[in-house]
Coordinates of C-alpha atoms in Angstrom, one line a residue:
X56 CA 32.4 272.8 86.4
X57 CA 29.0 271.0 87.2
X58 CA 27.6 272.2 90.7
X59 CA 26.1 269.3 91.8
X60 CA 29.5 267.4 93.0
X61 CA 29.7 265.6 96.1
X62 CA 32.1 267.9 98.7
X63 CA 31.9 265.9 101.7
X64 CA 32.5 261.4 102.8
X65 CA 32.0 261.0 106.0
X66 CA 33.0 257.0 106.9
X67 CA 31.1 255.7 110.1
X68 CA 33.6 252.8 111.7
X69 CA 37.4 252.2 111.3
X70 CA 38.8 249.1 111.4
X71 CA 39.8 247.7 108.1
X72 CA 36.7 248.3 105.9
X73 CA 36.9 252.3 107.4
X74 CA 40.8 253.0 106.5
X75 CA 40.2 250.8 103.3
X76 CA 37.8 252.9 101.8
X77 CA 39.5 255.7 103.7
X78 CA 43.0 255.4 101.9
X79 CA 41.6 254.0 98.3
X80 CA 38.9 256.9 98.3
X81 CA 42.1 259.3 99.1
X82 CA 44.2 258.2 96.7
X83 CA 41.7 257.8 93.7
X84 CA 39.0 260.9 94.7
X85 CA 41.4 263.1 96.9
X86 CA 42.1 265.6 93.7
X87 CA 38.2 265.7 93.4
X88 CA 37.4 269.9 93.3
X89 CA 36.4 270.7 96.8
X90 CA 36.3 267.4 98.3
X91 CA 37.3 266.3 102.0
X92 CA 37.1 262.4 103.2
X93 CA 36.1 262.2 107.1
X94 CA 36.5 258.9 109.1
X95 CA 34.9 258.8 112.5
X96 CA 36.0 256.1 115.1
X97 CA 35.5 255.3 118.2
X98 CA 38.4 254.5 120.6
X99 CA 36.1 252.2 123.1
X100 CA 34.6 250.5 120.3
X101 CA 36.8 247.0 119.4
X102 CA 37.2 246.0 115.9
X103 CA 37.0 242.2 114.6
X104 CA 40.8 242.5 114.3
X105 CA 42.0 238.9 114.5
X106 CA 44.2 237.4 112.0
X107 CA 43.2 238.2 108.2
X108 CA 43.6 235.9 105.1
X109 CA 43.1 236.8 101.8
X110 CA 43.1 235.7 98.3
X111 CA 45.4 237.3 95.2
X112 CA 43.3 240.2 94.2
X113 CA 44.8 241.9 97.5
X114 CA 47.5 242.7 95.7
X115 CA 45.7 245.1 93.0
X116 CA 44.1 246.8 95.6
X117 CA 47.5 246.9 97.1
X118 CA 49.2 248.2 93.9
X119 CA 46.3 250.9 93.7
X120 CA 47.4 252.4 96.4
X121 CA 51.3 252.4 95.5
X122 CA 52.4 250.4 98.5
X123 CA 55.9 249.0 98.7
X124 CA 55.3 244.9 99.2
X125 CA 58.1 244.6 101.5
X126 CA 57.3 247.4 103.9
X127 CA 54.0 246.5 103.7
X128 CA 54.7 242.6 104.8
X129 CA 57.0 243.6 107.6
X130 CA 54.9 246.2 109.0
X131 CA 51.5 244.1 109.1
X132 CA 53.6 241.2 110.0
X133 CA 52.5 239.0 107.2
X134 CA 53.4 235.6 105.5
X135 CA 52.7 234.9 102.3
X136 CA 49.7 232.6 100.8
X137 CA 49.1 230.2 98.1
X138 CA 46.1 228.7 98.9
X139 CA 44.1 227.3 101.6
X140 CA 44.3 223.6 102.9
X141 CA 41.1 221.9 103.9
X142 CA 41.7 219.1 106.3
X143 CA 38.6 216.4 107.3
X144 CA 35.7 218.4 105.1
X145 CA 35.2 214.7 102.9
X146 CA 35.5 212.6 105.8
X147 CA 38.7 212.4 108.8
X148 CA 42.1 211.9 107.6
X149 CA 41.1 213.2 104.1
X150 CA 42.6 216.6 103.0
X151 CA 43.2 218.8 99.7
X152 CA 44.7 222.1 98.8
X153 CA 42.0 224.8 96.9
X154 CA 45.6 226.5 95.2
X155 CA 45.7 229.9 93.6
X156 CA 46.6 229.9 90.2
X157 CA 46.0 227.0 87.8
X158 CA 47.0 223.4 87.3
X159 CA 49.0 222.0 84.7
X160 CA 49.1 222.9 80.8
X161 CA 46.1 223.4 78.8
X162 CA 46.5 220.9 75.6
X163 CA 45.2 221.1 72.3
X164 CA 42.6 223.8 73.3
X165 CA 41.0 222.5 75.9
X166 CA 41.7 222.8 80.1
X167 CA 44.3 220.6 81.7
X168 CA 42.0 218.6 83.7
X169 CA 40.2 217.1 80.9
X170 CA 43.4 215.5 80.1
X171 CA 43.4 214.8 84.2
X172 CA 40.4 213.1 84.2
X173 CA 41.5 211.2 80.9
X174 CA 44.6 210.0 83.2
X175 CA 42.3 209.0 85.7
X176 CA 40.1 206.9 83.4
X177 CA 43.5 205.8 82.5
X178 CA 44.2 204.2 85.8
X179 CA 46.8 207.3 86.5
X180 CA 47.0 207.4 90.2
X181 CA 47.9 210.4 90.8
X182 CA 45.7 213.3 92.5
X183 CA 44.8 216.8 90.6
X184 CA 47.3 218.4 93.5
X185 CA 50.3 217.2 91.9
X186 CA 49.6 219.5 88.7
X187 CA 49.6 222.8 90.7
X188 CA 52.8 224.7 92.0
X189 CA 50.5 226.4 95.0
X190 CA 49.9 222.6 96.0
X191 CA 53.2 221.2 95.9
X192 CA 55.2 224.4 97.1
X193 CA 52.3 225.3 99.7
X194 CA 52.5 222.0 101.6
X195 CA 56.0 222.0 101.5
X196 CA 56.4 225.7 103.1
X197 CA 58.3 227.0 100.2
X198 CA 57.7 230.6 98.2
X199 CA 59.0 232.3 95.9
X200 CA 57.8 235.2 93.5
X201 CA 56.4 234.8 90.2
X202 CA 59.5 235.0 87.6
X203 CA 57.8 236.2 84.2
X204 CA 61.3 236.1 83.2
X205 CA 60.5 232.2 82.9
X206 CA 57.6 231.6 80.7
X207 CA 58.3 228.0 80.4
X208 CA 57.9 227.2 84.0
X209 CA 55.0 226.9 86.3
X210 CA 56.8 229.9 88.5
X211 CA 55.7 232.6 85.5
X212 CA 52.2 232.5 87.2
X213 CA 52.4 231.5 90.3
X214 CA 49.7 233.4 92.1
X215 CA 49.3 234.5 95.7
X216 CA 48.1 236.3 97.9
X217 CA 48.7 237.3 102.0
X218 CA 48.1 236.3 105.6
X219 CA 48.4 239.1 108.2
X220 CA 47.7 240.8 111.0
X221 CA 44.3 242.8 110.4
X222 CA 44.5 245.5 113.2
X223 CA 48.2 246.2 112.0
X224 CA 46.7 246.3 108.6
X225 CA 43.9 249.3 109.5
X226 CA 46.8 250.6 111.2
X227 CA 49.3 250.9 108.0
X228 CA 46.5 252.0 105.9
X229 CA 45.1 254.7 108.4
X230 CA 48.6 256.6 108.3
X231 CA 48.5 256.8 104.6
X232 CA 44.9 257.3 104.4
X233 CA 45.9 260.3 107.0
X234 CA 49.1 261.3 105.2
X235 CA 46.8 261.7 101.9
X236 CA 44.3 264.5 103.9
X237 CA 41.9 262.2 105.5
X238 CA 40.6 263.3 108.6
X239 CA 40.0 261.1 111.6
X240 CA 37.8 262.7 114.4
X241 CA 37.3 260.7 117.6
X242 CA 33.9 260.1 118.7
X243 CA 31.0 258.1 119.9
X244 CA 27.7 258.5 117.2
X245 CA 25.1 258.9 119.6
X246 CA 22.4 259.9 116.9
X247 CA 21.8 260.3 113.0
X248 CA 20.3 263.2 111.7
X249 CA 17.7 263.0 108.4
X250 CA 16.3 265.5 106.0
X251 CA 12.4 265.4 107.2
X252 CA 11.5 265.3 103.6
X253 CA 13.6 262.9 101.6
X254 CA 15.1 260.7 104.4
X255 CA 18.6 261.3 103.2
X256 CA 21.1 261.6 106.3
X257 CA 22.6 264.5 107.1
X258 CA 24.5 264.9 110.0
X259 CA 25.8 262.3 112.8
X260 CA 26.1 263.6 116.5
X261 CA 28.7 262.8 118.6
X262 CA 28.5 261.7 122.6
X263 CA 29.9 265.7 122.9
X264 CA 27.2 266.8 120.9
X265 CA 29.2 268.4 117.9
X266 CA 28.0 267.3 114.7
X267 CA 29.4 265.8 111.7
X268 CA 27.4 266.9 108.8
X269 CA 28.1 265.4 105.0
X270 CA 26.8 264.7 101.7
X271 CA 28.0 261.0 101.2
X272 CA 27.8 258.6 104.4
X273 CA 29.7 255.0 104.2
X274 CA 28.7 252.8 107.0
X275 CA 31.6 250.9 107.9
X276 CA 30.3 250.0 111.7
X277 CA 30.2 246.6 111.5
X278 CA 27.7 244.3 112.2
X279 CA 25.5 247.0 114.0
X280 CA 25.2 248.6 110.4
X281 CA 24.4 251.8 112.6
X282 CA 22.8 253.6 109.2
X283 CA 22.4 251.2 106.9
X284 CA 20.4 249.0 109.3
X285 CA 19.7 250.9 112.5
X286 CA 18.5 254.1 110.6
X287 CA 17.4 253.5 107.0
X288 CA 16.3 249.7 107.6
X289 CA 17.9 248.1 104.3
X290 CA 16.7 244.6 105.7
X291 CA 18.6 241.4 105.7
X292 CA 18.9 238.4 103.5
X293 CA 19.3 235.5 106.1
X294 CA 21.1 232.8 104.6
X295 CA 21.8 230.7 107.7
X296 CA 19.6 227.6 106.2
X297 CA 22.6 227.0 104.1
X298 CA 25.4 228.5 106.1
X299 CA 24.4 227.5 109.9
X300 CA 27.7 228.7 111.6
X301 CA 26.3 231.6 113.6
X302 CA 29.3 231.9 116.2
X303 CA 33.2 232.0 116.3
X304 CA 36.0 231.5 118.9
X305 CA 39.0 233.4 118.2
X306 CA 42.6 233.0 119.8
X307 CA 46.0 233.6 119.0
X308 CA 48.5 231.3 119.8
X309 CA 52.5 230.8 119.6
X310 CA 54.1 230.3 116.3
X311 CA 55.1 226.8 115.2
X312 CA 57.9 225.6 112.8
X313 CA 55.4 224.6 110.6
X314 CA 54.6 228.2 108.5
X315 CA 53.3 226.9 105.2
X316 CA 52.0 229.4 102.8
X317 CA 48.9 228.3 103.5
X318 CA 46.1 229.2 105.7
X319 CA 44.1 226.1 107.1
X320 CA 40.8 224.8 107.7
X321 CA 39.8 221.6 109.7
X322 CA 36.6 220.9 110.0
X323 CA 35.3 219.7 113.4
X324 CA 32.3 218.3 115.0
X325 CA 30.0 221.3 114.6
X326 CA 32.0 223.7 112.1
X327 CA 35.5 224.3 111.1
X328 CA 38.7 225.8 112.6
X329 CA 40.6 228.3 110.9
X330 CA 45.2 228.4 111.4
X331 CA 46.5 231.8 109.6
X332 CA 50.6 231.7 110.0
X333 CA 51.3 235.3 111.1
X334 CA 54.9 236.1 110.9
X335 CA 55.1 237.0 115.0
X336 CA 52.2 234.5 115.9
X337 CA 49.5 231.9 114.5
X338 CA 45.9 233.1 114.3
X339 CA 42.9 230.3 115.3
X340 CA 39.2 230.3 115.6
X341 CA 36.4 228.1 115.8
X342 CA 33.4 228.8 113.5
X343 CA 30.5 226.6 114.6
X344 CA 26.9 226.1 115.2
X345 CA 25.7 227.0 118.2
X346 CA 22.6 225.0 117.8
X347 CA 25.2 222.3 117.8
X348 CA 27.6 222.8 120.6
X349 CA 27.8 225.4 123.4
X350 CA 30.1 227.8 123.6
X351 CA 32.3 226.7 126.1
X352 CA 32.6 223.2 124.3
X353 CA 33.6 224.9 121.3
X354 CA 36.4 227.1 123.1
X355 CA 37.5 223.6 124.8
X356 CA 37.9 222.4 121.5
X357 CA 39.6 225.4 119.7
X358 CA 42.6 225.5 122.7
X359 CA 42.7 221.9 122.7
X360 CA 44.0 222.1 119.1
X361 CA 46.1 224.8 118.9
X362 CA 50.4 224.1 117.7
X363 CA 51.7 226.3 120.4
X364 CA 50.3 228.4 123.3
X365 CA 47.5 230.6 123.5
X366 CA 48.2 233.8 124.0
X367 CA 45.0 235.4 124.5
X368 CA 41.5 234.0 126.1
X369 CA 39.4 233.1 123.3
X370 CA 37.8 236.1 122.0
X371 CA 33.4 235.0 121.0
X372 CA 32.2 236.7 117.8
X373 CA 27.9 236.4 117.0
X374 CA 27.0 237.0 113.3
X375 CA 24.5 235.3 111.0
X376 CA 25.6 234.6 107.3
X377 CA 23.7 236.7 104.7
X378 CA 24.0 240.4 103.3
X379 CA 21.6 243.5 103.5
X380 CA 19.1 243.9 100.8
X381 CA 20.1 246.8 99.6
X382 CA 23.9 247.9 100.3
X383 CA 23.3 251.5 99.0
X384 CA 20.3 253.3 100.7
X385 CA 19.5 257.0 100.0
X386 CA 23.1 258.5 100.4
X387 CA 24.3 255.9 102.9
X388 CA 26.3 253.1 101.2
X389 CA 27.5 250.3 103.8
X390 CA 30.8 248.5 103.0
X391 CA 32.4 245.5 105.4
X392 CA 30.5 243.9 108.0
X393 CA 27.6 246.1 107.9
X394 CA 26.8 245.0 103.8
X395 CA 26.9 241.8 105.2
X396 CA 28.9 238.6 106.5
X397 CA 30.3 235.6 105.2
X398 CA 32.1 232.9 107.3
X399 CA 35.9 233.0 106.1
X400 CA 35.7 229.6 104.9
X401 CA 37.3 231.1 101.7
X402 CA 39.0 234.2 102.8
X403 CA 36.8 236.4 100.9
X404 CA 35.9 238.8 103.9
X405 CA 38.4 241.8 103.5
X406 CA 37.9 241.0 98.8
X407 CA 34.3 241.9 99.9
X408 CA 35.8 245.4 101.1
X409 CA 37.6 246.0 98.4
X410 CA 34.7 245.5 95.5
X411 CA 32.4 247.4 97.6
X412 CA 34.9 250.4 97.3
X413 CA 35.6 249.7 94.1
X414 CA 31.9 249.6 92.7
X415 CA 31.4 252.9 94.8
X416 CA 34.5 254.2 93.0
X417 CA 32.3 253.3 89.5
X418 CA 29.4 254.5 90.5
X419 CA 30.5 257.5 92.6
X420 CA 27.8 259.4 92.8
X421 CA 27.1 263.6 92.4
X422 CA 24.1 265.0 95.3
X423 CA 21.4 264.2 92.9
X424 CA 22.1 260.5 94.1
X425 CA 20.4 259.0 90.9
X426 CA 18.4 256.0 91.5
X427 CA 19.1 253.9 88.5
X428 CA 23.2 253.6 89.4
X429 CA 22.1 253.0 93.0
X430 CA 19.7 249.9 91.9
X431 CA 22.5 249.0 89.6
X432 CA 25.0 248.9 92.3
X433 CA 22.6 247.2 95.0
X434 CA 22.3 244.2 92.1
X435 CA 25.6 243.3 91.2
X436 CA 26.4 243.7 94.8
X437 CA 23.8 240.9 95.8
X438 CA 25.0 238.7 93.2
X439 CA 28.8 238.7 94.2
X440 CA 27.1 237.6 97.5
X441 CA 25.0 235.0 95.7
X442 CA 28.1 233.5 93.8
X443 CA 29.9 233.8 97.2
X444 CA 27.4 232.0 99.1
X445 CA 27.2 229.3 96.4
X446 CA 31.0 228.1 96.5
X447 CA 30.8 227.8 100.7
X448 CA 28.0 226.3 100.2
X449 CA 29.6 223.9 98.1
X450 CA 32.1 222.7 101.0
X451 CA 29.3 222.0 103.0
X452 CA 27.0 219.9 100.7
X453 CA 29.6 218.0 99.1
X454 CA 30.9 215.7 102.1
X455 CA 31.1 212.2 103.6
X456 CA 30.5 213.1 107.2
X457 CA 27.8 211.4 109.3
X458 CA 29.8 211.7 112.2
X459 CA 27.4 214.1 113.7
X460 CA 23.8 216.1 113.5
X461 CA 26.1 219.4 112.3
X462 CA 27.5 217.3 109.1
X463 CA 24.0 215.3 108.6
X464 CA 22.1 218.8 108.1
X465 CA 24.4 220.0 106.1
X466 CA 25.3 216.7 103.9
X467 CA 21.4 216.5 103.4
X468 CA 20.3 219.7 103.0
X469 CA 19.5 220.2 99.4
X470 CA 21.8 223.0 97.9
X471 CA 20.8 226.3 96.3
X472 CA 19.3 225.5 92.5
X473 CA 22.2 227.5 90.9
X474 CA 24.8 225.4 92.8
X475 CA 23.0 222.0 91.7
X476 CA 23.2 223.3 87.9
X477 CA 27.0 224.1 88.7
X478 CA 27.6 220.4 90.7
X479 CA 25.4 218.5 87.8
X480 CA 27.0 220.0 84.7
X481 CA 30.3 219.0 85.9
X482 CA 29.6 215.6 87.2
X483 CA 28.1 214.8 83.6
X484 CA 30.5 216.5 81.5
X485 CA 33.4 217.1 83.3
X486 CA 32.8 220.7 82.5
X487 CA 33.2 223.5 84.8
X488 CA 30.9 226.9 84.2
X489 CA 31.4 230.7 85.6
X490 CA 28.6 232.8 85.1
X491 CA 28.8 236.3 84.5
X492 CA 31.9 237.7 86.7
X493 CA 31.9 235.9 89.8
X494 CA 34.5 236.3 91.6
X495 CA 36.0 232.2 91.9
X496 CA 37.6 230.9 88.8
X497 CA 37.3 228.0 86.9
X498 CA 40.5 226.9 88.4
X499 CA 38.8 227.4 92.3
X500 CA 35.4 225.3 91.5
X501 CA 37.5 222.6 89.8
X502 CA 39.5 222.2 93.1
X503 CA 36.7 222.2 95.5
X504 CA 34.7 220.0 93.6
X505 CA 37.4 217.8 93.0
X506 CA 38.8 218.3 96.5
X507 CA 35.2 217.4 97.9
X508 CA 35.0 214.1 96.4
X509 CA 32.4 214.7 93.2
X510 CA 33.6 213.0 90.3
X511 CA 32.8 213.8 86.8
X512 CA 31.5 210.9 84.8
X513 CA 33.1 212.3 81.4
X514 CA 35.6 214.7 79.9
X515 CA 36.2 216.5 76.8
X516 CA 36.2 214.3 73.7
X517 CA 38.9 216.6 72.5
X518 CA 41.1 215.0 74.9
X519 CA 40.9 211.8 73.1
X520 CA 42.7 213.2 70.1
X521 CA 46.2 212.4 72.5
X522 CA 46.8 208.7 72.2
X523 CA 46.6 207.2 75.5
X524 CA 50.4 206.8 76.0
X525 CA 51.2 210.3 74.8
X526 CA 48.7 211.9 77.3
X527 CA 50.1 209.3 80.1
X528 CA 53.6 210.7 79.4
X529 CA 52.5 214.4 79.3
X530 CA 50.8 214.1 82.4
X531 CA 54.2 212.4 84.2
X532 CA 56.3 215.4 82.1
X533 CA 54.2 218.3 83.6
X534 CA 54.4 216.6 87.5
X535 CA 58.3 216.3 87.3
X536 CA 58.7 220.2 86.5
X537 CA 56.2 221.1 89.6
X538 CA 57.9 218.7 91.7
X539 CA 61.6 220.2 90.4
X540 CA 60.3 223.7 90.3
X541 CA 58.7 223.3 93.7
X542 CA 62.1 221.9 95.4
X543 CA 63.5 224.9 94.2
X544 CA 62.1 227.4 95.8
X545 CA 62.8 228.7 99.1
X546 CA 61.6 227.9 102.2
X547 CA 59.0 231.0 103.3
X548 CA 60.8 231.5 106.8
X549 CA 63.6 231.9 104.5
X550 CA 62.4 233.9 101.8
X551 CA 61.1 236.4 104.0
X552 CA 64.7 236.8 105.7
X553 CA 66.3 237.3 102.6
X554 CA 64.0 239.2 100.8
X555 CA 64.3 242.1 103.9
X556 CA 60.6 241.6 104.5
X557 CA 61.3 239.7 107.8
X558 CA 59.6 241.7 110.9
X559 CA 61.8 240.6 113.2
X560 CA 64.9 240.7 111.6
X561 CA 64.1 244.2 110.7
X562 CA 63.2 245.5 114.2
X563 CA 66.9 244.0 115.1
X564 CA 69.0 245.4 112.6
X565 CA 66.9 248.7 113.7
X566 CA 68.0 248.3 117.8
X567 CA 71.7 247.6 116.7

């Protein structure tokens, strides 16, 4: 056996990045010869903690871990999600559905829309929404599971993902993080001690003065970044000339009958406002620019727009949209809020977590810390932010608004180059690119583009090899089956009842 293994994590922060890593680092490292995971938190420090929305690839992180779906949903209180809803980003009144999954049927080799846009050309009035399940089913509240059982209907693949309850969420995974032989240790970091020579850290100290000593160090402390930023100065990339949202208002509020599997966005005078359908409440916020409104405006506005009562005052957050420069310093590798922030425009916040941990997993490291796995990680990490940044971006640039100096920077503000390329290829050809592995699919830049009101000029000539009529009549065949498959499906409310995964109903049948 080599001698030169890692024995000892220590994670800086809890919240959900800390018990993330925490649990995944338990369940995939924990038989690791002679190693012990350590995750210090602080009781008086707060976490972010407001309602949490996320996108499909939750669930393999999910099924990494082994967790049980349904006691998973009922204990972190969450609804279900198949895609987000973007009210007044073109201009007011206008609204489209970014759905998980795909639309329609590819034909004759090439992508659905093609065909779409051939409809269009056509004089087919009927928007790209009515091709995908997530749409139709999503604004109509219903869900149901995937049935592979069906491979002739849209339901095979219907993708999705989950809205829930993020301090419930740290909360579930800490216990099995905890049940797996991770220790917690309650504690204030006070200081950070580094090897005089190489830099490396190698202890914390506590406000009691004991000190936690280890080989490996993963900042999860937020925006602070207490030793990625505070200690080893990584730097920052500030990206806030093309994401100027610097400021959020978050409040939870009573839940309405309205609980679409869908999480919402409606953008406002000087940002956008977020609705996540919990199963025991409704989480809102208000991300906005505070060069644009004060704060008190923007808290006006966020409880003047809730569907039911707030339950809480609204809570302020502060960031700045970018990343650090380098996530992995020396033997400290930050994950979460400390690697960086991106508004939640597109839910991407806790998927950000998860392929921190998982490139850590793939580049775990052994105490010589080699530097050419560490620059490797630092780069693809900086891209997934670039690609990231790129589709928000995209909302942004691609709008009507003019109704105020917020949406007149942003409307005018030319876009990053690699964006343009992306917006220009497909307004000319009709073709949609993914470079390399980003994370959004052809599928996602097709419906924000589409969703945002850019129209491609051409399609594939393929398409033309379907007389007009025949590609008219296709197009009516695949709606009908997403309409019929759609109006089958439960309602969520429903689902979750009789599926076992309602909350409530649970904690009833528990009392009697």
């Amino acid at each position: 056996m080599r001698d030169d293994l890692i024995e000892k994590v220590v994670i800086v922060g809890g919240g959900t990045a800390g018990w993330m890593t925490a649990a995944a680092m338990a369940k995939v490292l924990g038989q690791m010869p002679g190693l012990t995971i350590e995750l210090i938190e602080s009781d008086e420090i707060g976490t972010v903690g407001v309602g949490e929305a996320t996108i499909p690839q939750i669930n393999l992180f999910n099924a990494l871990l082994g967790l049980d779906e349904a006691d998973f949903v009922r204990s972190t209180n969450a609804t279900y999600k198949l895609g987000i809803e973007f009210r007044d980003w073109v201009h007011s009144g206008h609204r489209y559905v970014h759905p998980f999954g795909f639309y329609g049927l590819d034909m004759l080799g090439v992508e659905f829309h093609h065909h779409w846009l051939k409809g269009q050309a056509l004089a087919d009035p009927h928007p790209l929404g009515d091709y995908s399940l997530g749409v139709v089913a999503g604004l109509a509240g219903r869900f149901a599971h995937p049935r592979p059982d069906l491979p002739n209907s849209p339901l095979s693949r219907i993708a999705y993902a989950f809205q829930f309850d993020a301090s419930l969420y740290a909360k579930y995974l800490r216990l099995l993080a905890e049940s797996s032989g991770v220790r917690r240790t309650e504690g204030r970091i006070v200081d950070v001690v580094q090897n005089g020579e190489t830099g490396f850290v190698e202890a914390v100290v506590l406000q009691d003065g004991r000190q936690i000593a280890g080989d490996l160090f993963i900042d999860c402390s937020g925006f602070r970044g207490l030793l990625i930023e505070q200690k080893l100065g990584a730097g920052f990339e500030d990206w806030s000339k093309w994401l100027p949202c610097d400021r959020a208002m978050a409040v939870p509020c009573a839940l309405s009958d309205d609980q679409q599997p869908l999480t919402r966005s409606t953008a406002r005078s000087a940002g956008w406002q977020w609705r996540i359908p919990l199963q025991h409440r409704t989480g809102n916020g208000y991300v906005y620019s505070s060069a644009h409104i004060s704060d008190d405006e923007a808290a006006t506005i966020l409880l003047a727009n809730l569907d039911g009562a707030a339950l809480a005052d609204p809570r302020p957050l502060r960031f700045t949209a970018g990343h650090r420069k380098k996530a992995w310093v020396k033997n400290v590798v930050a994950i979460g809020l400390a690697g960086g922030f991106l508004e939640p425009l597109e839910s991407t916040s806790i998927h950000l977590i998860q392929t921190g941990i998982a490139r850590l997993m793939t580049w775990f490291p052994t105490q010589s810390f080699d530097q050419v796995q560490i620059d490797r990680y630092n780069r693809l990490t900086v891209q997934e932010y670039v690609d990231i940044r790129d589709f928000l971006v995209l909302h942004y640039s691609a709008t009507e608004r003019d109704d105020s100096d917020f949406w007149n920077y942003c409307r005018t503000l030319e876009p990053p180059e690699s964006l343009a390329n992306k917006i220009e290829i497909f307004r000319r050809t009709g073709r949609v690119i993914r470079e390399h592995e980003e994370l959004f699919t052809e599928t996602s830049w097709l419906a924000v583009m589409v969703g945002q009101g850019i129209r491609a000029e051409a399609y594939h000539p393929v398409a033309d090899m379907l007389p007009d009529a025949e590609t008219l009549n296709r197009l009516n065949h695949i709606r009908e089956v997403v309409a019929n498959t759609a109006a089958s499906m439960p309602l969520q409310r429903d689902y979750l009842v009789q599926s076992g995964m309602s909350a409530a109903t649970m904690a009833a049948a528990v009392q009697a």
